[in-house]
Amino acid sequence: MTESSRDARADALLSTAEVARSHRLKIFLGAAPGVGKTFAMLSAARELKRQGTDVVVGLVETHGRDETAALLEGLELLPRRTVNWRGRDFTEFDLDAALARKPAVLLVDELAHTNLPGGRHTRRWQDIAELLDAGIEVYTALNVQHLESLNDQVRRITGVTVRETVPDAFLDRVRDIVLVDLPPRELIARLKQGKVYMPETAAAALNAFFSPTNLAALRELALETIAGHVDSDLREHMLARGGAMPVRRHVLAAIDGHGQSDYLVRVARRIAERRGAPWSVVFVDTGAALDPVRRERLDAAMRLARRLGGESIILRGHVVADELLAHADREGVGQIILGRTRERPLARMLGISLTQRLLRRGAHMELTIIATPAERAQARLRLRLRLPGGRGSRGEYGFATLAILAAFGLSFAAERYLSVANLSLIFLTAVLVVAVRTRMAVAVYTAMMCFIGYNFFFTVPRYTLEIANADDVLAVTLFLVAALVCSRLATRLASQVESLRAAQVRARALLGLGQRLTASTDADGAREVGAKALARALGAEVAILARDAGQVLHPVATAPRSLALSPQDLAAADWCEQHAEPAGRFTDTLNGAGCWMLPLGVDDQRLGVAALRFDGANGEPDSDRRSLALAMVQDIGRALERARLADELESARVQGETERLRSALLSSVSHDLRSPLASMIGAAGTLLSYEEKLPADERRELLESILGEGQRLDRYIQNLLDMTRLGHGTLKLARDWTDAAEIVAAAVGRLRKLFPDLRVDVLMPADTVLLFVHPALIEQALFNILENAARFSPPGAPVRVSSQSLGERWLLEVRDQGPGIPEEERARIFDMFYSVSRGDRAPQGTGLGLAICRGMVGAHGGSVEALPGNGRGTTIRISLPLPSPPETPP
């Protein structure tokens, strides 16, 4: 470690120790009234009280808020002093009583307050400075609009000039600053509820100071203030620990006494505070007399600089640039800040303006040129007057000059063939061409040059600006009027064409995005479509980020290629998603990120973030591209919201269907298990009690009843097992070549055992039909259909079974003579546990038979459907594929 570095570290350690002793101020900073500064301050005080610290409330304004007043309970309150002012009694903070009590921590609200006449100090911050000098730690609250260096910005944002301000130099005594933040929407809601002002005052505040735009801007100012103090603390701590920090170079603001001087002083203060560097304001007196207004502005700017903690200096010399550079070299200035200079155009053309001299001779310094808000507004107005995509000023005037020369050349060539009046049409054409291609000022320049040349070269007497012929006077005058009017109309038309072209590009991009989003079926598809559309329309690299199961943001869709995101990008994306506000590049929030982060979502729904990375060479996107990006992101957010709602509806439908199935299953189990069990228990009990007394035929009948009910229970349990295997996809197919007639015969045989009196008509083709199926499963499916038909067939009515081969399919139809199934319920009879009294479910049915049948047949690549029975009954058709039969070995 070198001697200089040891000295720097020793100075930093001494400075840190001095800060620990003298910096006893803690400020609760807010963006606006009502965010909860006093509440947070009292909460912190109560925690200190709980830890045993001597805490006293010197002055707290509750503003009638009950929740704030409740926090005062249990805290010692310092009596206020009474002040009589204009015949009325008021209470104020008692500084002498606080000094006499001398607690460890004292709470004094409203730092920017102006004391009533009669006290030792005119401002409350001066009272607190005395308390700090006495070794008392002070907790206080402050709104950001009361900072002196931000006065201009606050007035520009809100239109209100804040009279009660606190010098920024006073904040140098701060040990801790706590940001008390509240989103604008919540603050406005509190205001409407009467928690900030009385209802009559709240209405006026909402229409003025408490607008969402004002609150958002003030919120950014509060965050910037906090960031500046954090940077300053970081520098001190790193120096104390021996960390390497850049040399603190002096910041110098040069003012001239014009209207922008105050603004430059405040900008210099903020820049110096962020850099942790000393700063000063300088004026170079060249001996020229200053008018009273300019002198007053200069004095006011110097006073402001001293109030903000800077040094005010007046230099004397004949050349401003020489004096500034000499002073900068003597004082080790690293940055010079100045406003836009007011030299004449000739000085700029000759390269002798103040700015140009400083740029040439001050290459080792950083030169910052600041434009005031008014100047920026004028620049934007001038920019809007230019056509989008137009060339620079020199190029436009060069193009106009070439057009003028071409018009003169054509006119000299056509002079012998055309009259003087007709020659004006050539010049008018040149004016129109220039007006369409450039801006209005260039078109007027062209019109005037053509007017002068037309008069000078072609009207009699020639080579003078006199006009001898009255007709020529009218022709020249009409030419000038027509040229000016046509240039204006052409310029306006070109501007409208550019606007329409931009609108068409925007509409085409939004239309294409909307069509693709409509075609996407889920959130993942919408993100893929959105990323590609954004990349194509904006010429940027795009990534759509969403949270995974662990609530971590990560890219889920990128275009045109994979986009690597840095930790700064991910931090900006996380902030953007949480606060539903843009962040990252081109914003004031985490702008160190390389991507522009835009939130995806509707209202309070957080559905991800769109990250856009533009080519660094192209700079910040213009307003049209920004507007298009925001509109497209909004459409993508709506599509994601629709997908989310669709998923929720599907989940609700599935949940409802699950609940219906659960109820149906419970009902079925309670009926189809208990009924056979009751019959079996009853028959078994009768046999047990009256076995010896019953005749043999009755005992046999009871035993057959027990057997039948047991078989019925076995079929029900088998159906449940089959349905479970189908639902889990564990049903294994043991395929084999089988004669279709054998499957039908086996199923009909099982049915006749269950319904001995039932008549079954079977019509099978004479030719053998081979099926490559699992025989037992197809037989079970056919049996379920036959059993269903048998239960609904009236006594004596037959059940007809027929089959045929149709192309590559084998069709089997089972027709009964029952009451039939309504058309609107035919598709639902294959759902689990679905039963209808008029359809193919008997009251004792489980509602599983046909569902199992469809599952078993579907596993073989077949289908089952219900057909009308030609006026009576129902026809169930099974369709199975017919593969090529196996080759017979020779």
Short mmCIF file of N, CA, C and O in Angstrom, two decimals, residues 40-52 55 69-75 107:
data_model
loop_
_atom_site.label_atom_id
_atom_site.label_comp_id
_atom_site.label_asym_id
_atom_site.label_seq_id
_atom_site.Cartn_x
_atom_site.Cartn_y
_atom_site.Cartn_z
N ALA A 40 -44.57 5.67 9.43
CA ALA A 40 -43.32 4.90 9.46
C ALA A 40 -42.37 5.41 10.52
O ALA A 40 -41.69 4.63 11.21
N MET A 41 -42.32 6.73 10.71
CA MET A 41 -41.45 7.31 11.72
C MET A 41 -41.88 6.89 13.12
O MET A 41 -41.05 6.51 13.97
N LEU A 42 -43.19 6.94 13.39
CA LEU A 42 -43.69 6.53 14.71
C LEU A 42 -43.48 5.03 14.93
O LEU A 42 -43.20 4.60 16.06
N SER A 43 -43.64 4.25 13.90
CA SER A 43 -43.43 2.80 14.04
C SER A 43 -41.99 2.51 14.41
O SER A 43 -41.70 1.66 15.28
N ALA A 44 -41.04 3.21 13.75
CA ALA A 44 -39.63 3.02 14.10
C ALA A 44 -39.35 3.47 15.52
O ALA A 44 -38.56 2.84 16.25
N ALA A 45 -40.01 4.56 15.96
CA ALA A 45 -39.80 5.06 17.32
C ALA A 45 -40.32 4.07 18.35
O ALA A 45 -39.70 3.86 19.40
N ARG A 46 -41.44 3.45 18.07
CA ARG A 46 -41.99 2.46 19.02
C ARG A 46 -41.07 1.26 19.14
O ARG A 46 -40.92 0.69 20.22
N GLU A 47 -40.44 0.86 18.03
CA GLU A 47 -39.50 -0.25 18.10
C GLU A 47 -38.29 0.11 18.94
O GLU A 47 -37.80 -0.70 19.75
N LEU A 48 -37.79 1.36 18.78
CA LEU A 48 -36.69 1.81 19.64
C LEU A 48 -37.10 1.84 21.11
O LEU A 48 -36.32 1.47 21.99
N LYS A 49 -38.32 2.29 21.36
CA LYS A 49 -38.83 2.33 22.74
C LYS A 49 -38.87 0.94 23.33
O LYS A 49 -38.52 0.72 24.50
N ARG A 50 -39.29 -0.02 22.52
CA ARG A 50 -39.36 -1.41 23.00
C ARG A 50 -37.98 -1.95 23.34
O ARG A 50 -37.82 -2.76 24.24
N GLN A 51 -36.95 -1.46 22.62
CA GLN A 51 -35.59 -1.90 22.87
C GLN A 51 -34.92 -1.17 24.04
O GLN A 51 -33.77 -1.44 24.36
N GLY A 52 -35.66 -0.21 24.64
CA GLY A 52 -35.13 0.49 25.80
C GLY A 52 -34.50 1.83 25.52
O GLY A 52 -33.87 2.43 26.40
N VAL A 55 -36.86 7.66 23.92
CA VAL A 55 -37.48 8.27 22.75
C VAL A 55 -38.52 9.27 23.22
O VAL A 55 -39.35 8.96 24.09
N ALA A 69 -52.51 8.50 15.08
CA ALA A 69 -52.62 8.94 16.48
C ALA A 69 -52.47 7.76 17.45
O ALA A 69 -51.94 7.92 18.56
N ALA A 70 -52.91 6.57 17.03
CA ALA A 70 -52.82 5.41 17.91
C ALA A 70 -51.36 5.04 18.21
O ALA A 70 -51.06 4.49 19.27
N LEU A 71 -50.45 5.36 17.30
CA LEU A 71 -49.05 5.03 17.52
C LEU A 71 -48.39 5.92 18.56
O LEU A 71 -47.28 5.63 19.02
N LEU A 72 -49.03 7.04 18.92
CA LEU A 72 -48.47 7.92 19.94
C LEU A 72 -48.65 7.39 21.35
O LEU A 72 -47.99 7.86 22.28
N GLU A 73 -49.55 6.42 21.50
CA GLU A 73 -49.80 5.88 22.83
C GLU A 73 -48.55 5.18 23.36
O GLU A 73 -47.91 4.39 22.66
N GLY A 74 -48.18 5.51 24.59
CA GLY A 74 -47.00 4.91 25.22
C GLY A 74 -45.72 5.67 24.98
O GLY A 74 -44.68 5.31 25.54
N LEU A 75 -45.75 6.73 24.15
CA LEU A 75 -44.56 7.53 23.89
C LEU A 75 -44.66 8.85 24.65
O LEU A 75 -45.74 9.44 24.78
N LEU A 107 -38.35 13.00 17.98
CA LEU A 107 -39.14 13.00 16.75
C LEU A 107 -39.66 14.42 16.51
O LEU A 107 -40.35 14.99 17.35
#
